[in-house]
């Protein structure tokens, strides 16, 4: 994994998995999956966001794998999962179903955490029978269900047609990101992270995002532009906690508040002062703690004999 991100040491260096496998989605797309931690520990599934990879969850994996079975996968076209011509919310849901089927025993439940597009993946899959069979609880981090471009505050203008047009042009750009330079780090920090983010956090995010192929980045930006998963929020009936940073420009707190109002079973809403869009990296202990809370509340530990 470090070959994709260039992160070789520190808290955001991706840990080595216990096992790797390939999950095959409904259309034949192949998904890279990593499993960390003890085999019979309670299960956690991590779905990363747009332009990221399993490396994005390094801090959570490192902590949780001590006493959880952590399943992380690369969304199609990201990380080690090959790109696919099919980019849609249905494809995201298919992919999550394929990962659950490949890694969980029949009837086994897991806490599923999704960041940004990973949260949208959860919403897209919420009405699927396989998701409902395996999801014990959900954590939604820094995400939204619709009107993402119009609601973004990346462009510092008042809401309206001009801001929406400019935001669409920026987020949908086909331009290569190039190497991680001081200017690239400043731009990424402004757009995606809180003003107080430590340099090592910015560096980790920059290397992960810059590793995403530009064609993949552009293709998925079009899906996010047209996103409408409000129906998926209403179908997400399992206990669901929501986390967002107050300095999130990509999916501002208003998006998360709307999720909480629409969710049938919202179990908590946490706003993190000064934190931006990259909550698992910017506030790793808090995000990990929320996952642990959901596991301890909603999952019964399996034993080797009952597995």
mmCIF file of C-alpha atoms in Angstrom:
data_model
loop_
_atom_site.group_PDB
_atom_site.id
_atom_site.type_symbol
_atom_site.label_atom_id
_atom_site.label_comp_id
_atom_site.label_asym_id
_atom_site.label_seq_id
_atom_site.Cartn_x
_atom_site.Cartn_y
_atom_site.Cartn_z
ATOM 1 C CA UNK A 1 0.000 0.000 0.000
ATOM 2 C CA UNK A 2 2.823 2.401 0.757
ATOM 3 C CA UNK A 3 3.814 2.200 -2.901
ATOM 4 C CA UNK A 4 0.525 3.935 -3.739
ATOM 5 C CA UNK A 5 0.755 6.693 -1.153
ATOM 6 C CA UNK A 6 4.415 7.057 -0.287
ATOM 7 C CA UNK A 7 3.573 6.924 3.427
ATOM 8 C CA UNK A 8 6.093 4.561 5.005
ATOM 9 C CA UNK A 9 6.084 5.491 8.702
ATOM 10 C CA UNK A 10 4.025 7.221 11.379
ATOM 11 C CA UNK A 11 0.359 6.881 12.398
ATOM 12 C CA UNK A 12 -0.882 7.141 8.808
ATOM 13 C CA UNK A 13 1.382 4.470 7.346
ATOM 14 C CA UNK A 14 -0.972 1.672 6.243
ATOM 15 C CA UNK A 15 -0.532 -1.409 8.476
ATOM 16 C CA UNK A 16 0.014 -4.812 6.891
ATOM 17 C CA UNK A 17 -3.197 -6.856 6.677
ATOM 18 C CA UNK A 18 -3.606 -10.341 8.062
ATOM 19 C CA UNK A 19 -5.206 -11.368 4.795
ATOM 20 C CA UNK A 20 -6.027 -9.885 1.393
ATOM 21 C CA UNK A 21 -8.708 -11.031 -1.019
ATOM 22 C CA UNK A 22 -10.603 -9.944 -4.099
ATOM 23 C CA UNK A 23 -14.356 -9.426 -3.973
ATOM 24 C CA UNK A 24 -16.192 -9.580 -7.300
ATOM 25 C CA UNK A 25 -19.084 -7.176 -7.761
ATOM 26 C CA UNK A 26 -22.320 -7.796 -9.663
ATOM 27 C CA UNK A 27 -20.875 -6.480 -12.947
ATOM 28 C CA UNK A 28 -17.593 -8.340 -12.558
ATOM 29 C CA UNK A 29 -15.630 -5.427 -11.108
ATOM 30 C CA UNK A 30 -12.817 -6.663 -8.858
ATOM 31 C CA UNK A 31 -12.327 -5.031 -5.470
ATOM 32 C CA UNK A 32 -9.209 -5.155 -3.335
ATOM 33 C CA UNK A 33 -10.120 -6.104 0.247
ATOM 34 C CA UNK A 34 -7.919 -6.175 3.344
ATOM 35 C CA UNK A 35 -8.667 -7.912 6.637
ATOM 36 C CA UNK A 36 -6.919 -6.912 9.852
ATOM 37 C CA UNK A 37 -7.156 -8.233 13.398
ATOM 38 C CA UNK A 38 -8.324 -11.454 15.096
ATOM 39 C CA UNK A 39 -10.523 -13.789 13.085
ATOM 40 C CA UNK A 40 -13.357 -14.108 15.592
ATOM 41 C CA UNK A 41 -13.377 -10.539 16.897
ATOM 42 C CA UNK A 42 -16.367 -8.263 16.230
ATOM 43 C CA UNK A 43 -16.373 -7.042 12.643
ATOM 44 C CA UNK A 44 -15.994 -3.486 11.360
ATOM 45 C CA UNK A 45 -16.263 -2.586 7.672
ATOM 46 C CA UNK A 46 -14.670 0.655 6.432
ATOM 47 C CA UNK A 47 -15.697 2.385 3.188
ATOM 48 C CA UNK A 48 -13.486 5.293 2.123
ATOM 49 C CA UNK A 49 -14.400 8.359 0.121
ATOM 50 C CA UNK A 50 -13.768 9.927 -3.285
ATOM 51 C CA UNK A 51 -10.084 9.950 -4.369
ATOM 52 C CA UNK A 52 -8.991 7.964 -1.305
ATOM 53 C CA UNK A 53 -8.117 4.323 -0.551
ATOM 54 C CA UNK A 54 -7.822 1.896 2.342
ATOM 55 C CA UNK A 55 -4.770 3.946 3.410
ATOM 56 C CA UNK A 56 -7.177 6.675 4.494
ATOM 57 C CA UNK A 57 -8.288 4.485 7.417
ATOM 58 C CA UNK A 58 -4.750 3.657 8.631
ATOM 59 C CA UNK A 59 -5.202 5.225 12.081
ATOM 60 C CA UNK A 60 -8.533 3.461 12.671
ATOM 61 C CA UNK A 61 -7.196 0.116 11.410
ATOM 62 C CA UNK A 62 -4.095 0.359 13.596
ATOM 63 C CA UNK A 63 -6.179 0.945 16.734
ATOM 64 C CA UNK A 64 -9.215 -1.239 16.077
ATOM 65 C CA UNK A 65 -7.308 -4.281 14.811
ATOM 66 C CA UNK A 66 -6.060 -4.984 18.338
ATOM 67 C CA UNK A 67 -9.483 -6.374 19.257
ATOM 68 C CA UNK A 68 -11.687 -6.118 16.143
ATOM 69 C CA UNK A 69 -11.709 -7.778 12.747
ATOM 70 C CA UNK A 70 -11.365 -4.780 10.476
ATOM 71 C CA UNK A 71 -12.397 -5.091 6.831
ATOM 72 C CA UNK A 72 -11.326 -2.278 4.519
ATOM 73 C CA UNK A 73 -11.692 -2.169 0.744
ATOM 74 C CA UNK A 74 -10.746 0.071 -2.155
ATOM 75 C CA UNK A 75 -13.705 1.530 -4.016
ATOM 76 C CA UNK A 76 -13.628 0.668 -7.720
ATOM 77 C CA UNK A 77 -10.916 2.647 -9.515
ATOM 78 C CA UNK A 78 -9.280 3.635 -6.241
ATOM 79 C CA UNK A 79 -6.222 2.178 -4.543
ATOM 80 C CA UNK A 80 -5.661 -1.366 -5.786
ATOM 81 C CA UNK A 81 -9.151 -1.857 -7.235
ATOM 82 C CA UNK A 82 -9.089 -1.581 -11.053
ATOM 83 C CA UNK A 83 -11.129 1.144 -12.702
ATOM 84 C CA UNK A 84 -14.473 0.292 -14.240
ATOM 85 C CA UNK A 85 -16.613 2.051 -16.856
ATOM 86 C CA UNK A 86 -19.568 1.703 -14.481
ATOM 87 C CA UNK A 87 -19.594 4.633 -12.058
ATOM 88 C CA UNK A 88 -22.901 5.027 -10.242
ATOM 89 C CA UNK A 89 -24.467 4.817 -6.822
ATOM 90 C CA UNK A 90 -25.883 1.422 -7.771
ATOM 91 C CA UNK A 91 -22.331 0.246 -8.494
ATOM 92 C CA UNK A 92 -21.221 1.514 -5.080
ATOM 93 C CA UNK A 93 -24.038 -0.463 -3.445
ATOM 94 C CA UNK A 94 -23.210 -3.570 -5.477
ATOM 95 C CA UNK A 95 -19.571 -3.304 -4.424
ATOM 96 C CA UNK A 96 -20.388 -3.012 -0.730
ATOM 97 C CA UNK A 97 -22.697 -6.019 -0.989
ATOM 98 C CA UNK A 98 -19.895 -7.997 -2.654
ATOM 99 C CA UNK A 99 -17.452 -7.106 0.127
ATOM 100 C CA UNK A 100 -19.940 -8.083 2.825
ATOM 101 C CA UNK A 101 -20.635 -11.403 1.107
ATOM 102 C CA UNK A 102 -16.924 -12.157 0.701
ATOM 103 C CA UNK A 103 -15.890 -11.363 4.262
ATOM 104 C CA UNK A 104 -18.795 -12.025 6.641
ATOM 105 C CA UNK A 105 -20.390 -15.314 7.558
ATOM 106 C CA UNK A 106 -24.114 -15.790 6.863
ATOM 107 C CA UNK A 107 -26.020 -13.788 9.467
ATOM 108 C CA UNK A 108 -22.864 -12.171 10.859
ATOM 109 C CA UNK A 109 -23.260 -8.482 11.579
ATOM 110 C CA UNK A 110 -20.771 -5.644 11.462
ATOM 111 C CA UNK A 111 -20.536 -1.958 12.179
ATOM 112 C CA UNK A 112 -20.126 -0.204 8.838
ATOM 113 C CA UNK A 113 -18.356 3.163 8.760
ATOM 114 C CA UNK A 114 -18.406 5.303 5.638
ATOM 115 C CA UNK A 115 -16.556 8.553 5.025
ATOM 116 C CA UNK A 116 -17.797 10.985 2.356
ATOM 117 C CA UNK A 117 -18.473 8.840 -0.754
ATOM 118 C CA UNK A 118 -18.179 5.827 1.565
ATOM 119 C CA UNK A 119 -21.137 7.186 3.523
ATOM 120 C CA UNK A 120 -22.988 7.645 0.245
ATOM 121 C CA UNK A 121 -22.184 4.008 -0.509
ATOM 122 C CA UNK A 122 -23.951 3.023 2.707
ATOM 123 C CA UNK A 123 -26.985 5.149 1.807
ATOM 124 C CA UNK A 124 -27.085 3.634 -1.678
ATOM 125 C CA UNK A 125 -27.052 0.113 -0.213
ATOM 126 C CA UNK A 126 -29.409 0.777 2.703
ATOM 127 C CA UNK A 127 -32.439 -0.845 1.093
ATOM 128 C CA UNK A 128 -30.575 -3.940 -0.089
ATOM 129 C CA UNK A 129 -31.359 -7.212 1.653
ATOM 130 C CA UNK A 130 -27.684 -8.152 2.036
ATOM 131 C CA UNK A 131 -26.866 -4.836 3.665
ATOM 132 C CA UNK A 132 -29.776 -5.118 6.072
ATOM 133 C CA UNK A 133 -28.735 -8.665 6.993
ATOM 134 C CA UNK A 134 -25.171 -7.668 7.849
ATOM 135 C CA UNK A 135 -25.368 -4.102 9.176
ATOM 136 C CA UNK A 136 -25.643 -3.882 12.956
ATOM 137 C CA UNK A 137 -25.029 -0.133 13.051
ATOM 138 C CA UNK A 138 -23.529 2.612 10.888
ATOM 139 C CA UNK A 139 -21.210 5.567 11.319
ATOM 140 C CA UNK A 140 -21.534 8.325 8.702
ATOM 141 C CA UNK A 141 -18.539 10.665 8.603
ATOM 142 C CA UNK A 142 -18.503 13.934 6.680
ATOM 143 C CA UNK A 143 -21.080 13.050 4.067
ATOM 144 C CA UNK A 144 -24.345 14.095 2.460
ATOM 145 C CA UNK A 145 -27.171 12.657 0.403
ATOM 146 C CA UNK A 146 -27.911 15.291 -2.263
ATOM 147 C CA UNK A 147 -27.182 18.826 -3.483
ATOM 148 C CA UNK A 148 -23.467 18.364 -2.810
ATOM 149 C CA UNK A 149 -22.171 20.907 -5.315
ATOM 150 C CA UNK A 150 -24.721 23.585 -4.452
ATOM 151 C CA UNK A 151 -24.088 23.089 -0.747
ATOM 152 C CA UNK A 152 -20.288 23.091 -0.897
ATOM 153 C CA UNK A 153 -18.471 26.138 0.462
ATOM 154 C CA UNK A 154 -15.129 25.448 -1.244
ATOM 155 C CA UNK A 155 -15.668 28.600 -3.315
ATOM 156 C CA UNK A 156 -15.930 31.524 -0.857
ATOM 157 C CA UNK A 157 -19.008 33.152 -2.411
ATOM 158 C CA UNK A 158 -22.629 33.426 -1.397
ATOM 159 C CA UNK A 159 -24.837 30.488 -2.397
ATOM 160 C CA UNK A 160 -26.189 30.742 -5.914
ATOM 161 C CA UNK A 161 -25.643 29.879 -9.554
ATOM 162 C CA UNK A 162 -22.174 31.414 -9.815
ATOM 163 C CA UNK A 163 -20.807 29.538 -6.799
ATOM 164 C CA UNK A 164 -22.390 26.285 -7.959
ATOM 165 C CA UNK A 165 -20.916 26.669 -11.454
ATOM 166 C CA UNK A 166 -17.433 27.412 -10.149
ATOM 167 C CA UNK A 167 -17.579 24.556 -7.642
ATOM 168 C CA UNK A 168 -18.658 22.136 -10.348
ATOM 169 C CA UNK A 169 -15.716 23.224 -12.526
ATOM 170 C CA UNK A 170 -13.224 22.797 -9.678
ATOM 171 C CA UNK A 171 -14.435 19.452 -8.353
ATOM 172 C CA UNK A 172 -14.964 18.048 -11.848
ATOM 173 C CA UNK A 173 -11.608 19.167 -13.211
ATOM 174 C CA UNK A 174 -9.736 16.744 -15.475
ATOM 175 C CA UNK A 175 -6.397 18.388 -14.695
ATOM 176 C CA UNK A 176 -3.679 16.166 -13.215
ATOM 177 C CA UNK A 177 -2.835 16.887 -9.592
ATOM 178 C CA UNK A 178 0.866 16.292 -10.148
ATOM 179 C CA UNK A 179 3.440 15.793 -7.395
ATOM 180 C CA UNK A 180 2.797 16.709 -3.776
ATOM 181 C CA UNK A 181 4.359 20.156 -3.545
ATOM 182 C CA UNK A 182 4.033 22.844 -0.848
ATOM 183 C CA UNK A 183 1.443 24.608 -3.029
ATOM 184 C CA UNK A 184 -0.489 21.359 -3.549
ATOM 185 C CA UNK A 185 -0.562 20.802 0.207
ATOM 186 C CA UNK A 186 -1.876 24.326 0.819
ATOM 187 C CA UNK A 187 -4.625 23.899 -1.767
ATOM 188 C CA UNK A 188 -5.691 20.522 -0.427
ATOM 189 C CA UNK A 189 -5.664 21.777 3.158
ATOM 190 C CA UNK A 190 -7.860 24.739 2.255
ATOM 191 C CA UNK A 191 -10.394 22.628 0.374
ATOM 192 C CA UNK A 192 -10.592 19.546 2.543
ATOM 193 C CA UNK A 193 -9.141 20.100 6.016
ATOM 194 C CA UNK A 194 -9.479 22.360 9.023
ATOM 195 C CA UNK A 195 -7.145 25.364 9.417
ATOM 196 C CA UNK A 196 -5.408 23.799 12.431
ATOM 197 C CA UNK A 197 -4.592 20.480 10.736
ATOM 198 C CA UNK A 198 -1.086 19.312 11.594
ATOM 199 C CA UNK A 199 1.435 19.109 8.735
ATOM 200 C CA UNK A 200 1.718 15.310 8.975
ATOM 201 C CA UNK A 201 -2.061 15.020 8.550
ATOM 202 C CA UNK A 202 -2.010 17.268 5.490
ATOM 203 C CA UNK A 203 0.896 15.301 4.040
ATOM 204 C CA UNK A 204 -0.930 11.997 4.507
ATOM 205 C CA UNK A 205 -4.116 13.290 2.865
ATOM 206 C CA UNK A 206 -2.209 14.844 -0.023
ATOM 207 C CA UNK A 207 -0.330 11.646 -0.819
ATOM 208 C CA UNK A 208 -3.506 9.567 -0.694
ATOM 209 C CA UNK A 209 -5.540 11.958 -2.871
ATOM 210 C CA UNK A 210 -2.742 12.558 -5.390
ATOM 211 C CA UNK A 211 -2.413 8.789 -5.881
ATOM 212 C CA UNK A 212 -5.936 8.625 -7.339
ATOM 213 C CA UNK A 213 -5.884 8.527 -11.177
ATOM 214 C CA UNK A 214 -7.331 11.695 -12.670
ATOM 215 C CA UNK A 215 -9.776 9.806 -14.922
ATOM 216 C CA UNK A 216 -11.170 8.046 -11.871
ATOM 217 C CA UNK A 217 -11.348 11.317 -9.966
ATOM 218 C CA UNK A 218 -13.264 12.973 -12.814
ATOM 219 C CA UNK A 219 -15.646 10.054 -13.414
ATOM 220 C CA UNK A 220 -16.729 9.875 -9.795
ATOM 221 C CA UNK A 221 -17.033 13.664 -9.559
ATOM 222 C CA UNK A 222 -19.829 13.422 -12.125
ATOM 223 C CA UNK A 223 -21.670 10.900 -9.960
ATOM 224 C CA UNK A 224 -21.338 13.145 -6.907
ATOM 225 C CA UNK A 225 -22.557 16.148 -8.898
ATOM 226 C CA UNK A 226 -25.849 14.396 -9.677
ATOM 227 C CA UNK A 227 -26.190 12.591 -6.356
ATOM 228 C CA UNK A 228 -29.664 12.066 -4.943
ATOM 229 C CA UNK A 229 -29.759 9.511 -2.145
ATOM 230 C CA UNK A 230 -32.426 11.091 0.041
ATOM 231 C CA UNK A 231 -34.481 7.917 -0.341
ATOM 232 C CA UNK A 232 -31.504 5.883 0.898
ATOM 233 C CA UNK A 233 -31.354 7.942 4.084
ATOM 234 C CA UNK A 234 -34.970 7.123 4.836
ATOM 235 C CA UNK A 235 -34.272 3.406 4.278
ATOM 236 C CA UNK A 236 -31.254 3.385 6.607
ATOM 237 C CA UNK A 237 -33.122 1.983 9.582
ATOM 238 C CA UNK A 238 -30.213 0.556 11.601
ATOM 239 C CA UNK A 239 -28.774 2.647 14.459
ATOM 240 C CA UNK A 240 -26.720 5.388 12.791
ATOM 241 C CA UNK A 241 -24.353 7.960 14.267
ATOM 242 C CA UNK A 242 -23.237 11.039 12.332
ATOM 243 C CA UNK A 243 -19.962 12.959 12.634
ATOM 244 C CA UNK A 244 -18.963 16.170 10.849
ATOM 245 C CA UNK A 245 -16.377 18.916 11.249
ATOM 246 C CA UNK A 246 -17.501 22.514 11.598
ATOM 247 C CA UNK A 247 -14.864 23.549 9.018
ATOM 248 C CA UNK A 248 -15.975 21.000 6.408
ATOM 249 C CA UNK A 249 -16.223 22.812 3.051
ATOM 250 C CA UNK A 250 -17.094 19.784 0.906
ATOM 251 C CA UNK A 251 -20.033 18.456 2.937
ATOM 252 C CA UNK A 252 -20.752 21.265 5.416
ATOM 253 C CA UNK A 253 -22.517 20.615 8.729
ATOM 254 C CA UNK A 254 -25.879 21.534 7.211
ATOM 255 C CA UNK A 255 -25.656 18.323 5.175
ATOM 256 C CA UNK A 256 -25.136 16.233 8.307
ATOM 257 C CA UNK A 257 -27.921 17.994 10.180
ATOM 258 C CA UNK A 258 -30.269 17.157 7.300
ATOM 259 C CA UNK A 259 -29.174 13.520 7.509
ATOM 260 C CA UNK A 260 -29.943 13.404 11.230
ATOM 261 C CA UNK A 261 -33.401 14.840 10.683
ATOM 262 C CA UNK A 262 -34.181 12.299 7.960
ATOM 263 C CA UNK A 263 -32.622 9.173 9.489
ATOM 264 C CA UNK A 264 -35.172 6.813 11.064
ATOM 265 C CA UNK A 265 -32.769 5.800 13.846
ATOM 266 C CA UNK A 266 -30.141 8.476 14.416
ATOM 267 C CA UNK A 267 -28.287 7.627 17.620
ATOM 268 C CA UNK A 268 -26.060 10.690 17.835
ATOM 269 C CA UNK A 269 -24.779 13.763 16.051
ATOM 270 C CA UNK A 270 -21.272 15.088 16.722
ATOM 271 C CA UNK A 271 -19.865 18.358 15.363
ATOM 272 C CA UNK A 272 -16.099 18.692 15.722
ATOM 273 C CA UNK A 273 -14.959 22.296 16.145
ATOM 274 C CA UNK A 274 -12.343 23.388 13.631
ATOM 275 C CA UNK A 275 -12.185 20.014 11.872
ATOM 276 C CA UNK A 276 -12.548 19.821 8.102
ATOM 277 C CA UNK A 277 -13.789 17.144 5.723
ATOM 278 C CA UNK A 278 -11.125 14.517 6.461
ATOM 279 C CA UNK A 279 -12.444 13.554 9.909
ATOM 280 C CA UNK A 280 -10.850 10.061 10.203
ATOM 281 C CA UNK A 281 -7.415 11.624 9.668
ATOM 282 C CA UNK A 282 -8.007 14.944 11.432
ATOM 283 C CA UNK A 283 -9.764 13.460 14.485
ATOM 284 C CA UNK A 284 -8.652 9.808 14.488
ATOM 285 C CA UNK A 285 -9.249 9.057 18.168
ATOM 286 C CA UNK A 286 -12.777 10.426 18.112
ATOM 287 C CA UNK A 287 -13.779 8.567 14.940
ATOM 288 C CA UNK A 288 -12.270 5.346 16.273
ATOM 289 C CA UNK A 289 -14.055 5.892 19.579
ATOM 290 C CA UNK A 290 -17.408 6.278 17.818
ATOM 291 C CA UNK A 291 -16.854 3.002 15.984
ATOM 292 C CA UNK A 292 -15.962 1.262 19.245
ATOM 293 C CA UNK A 293 -19.118 2.617 20.899
ATOM 294 C CA UNK A 294 -21.297 1.272 18.099
ATOM 295 C CA UNK A 295 -19.620 -2.131 18.249
ATOM 296 C CA UNK A 296 -19.953 -2.470 22.011
ATOM 297 C CA UNK A 297 -23.607 -1.415 21.898
ATOM 298 C CA UNK A 298 -24.854 -3.293 18.867
ATOM 299 C CA UNK A 299 -22.697 -6.403 18.230
ATOM 300 C CA UNK A 300 -22.591 -9.626 20.169
ATOM 301 C CA UNK A 301 -19.115 -11.146 20.116
ATOM 302 C CA UNK A 302 -18.836 -14.404 18.193
ATOM 303 C CA UNK A 303 -16.948 -17.332 19.632
ATOM 304 C CA UNK A 304 -14.852 -19.765 17.602
ATOM 305 C CA UNK A 305 -17.268 -22.541 18.474
ATOM 306 C CA UNK A 306 -20.319 -20.641 17.226
ATOM 307 C CA UNK A 307 -18.676 -19.298 14.078
#
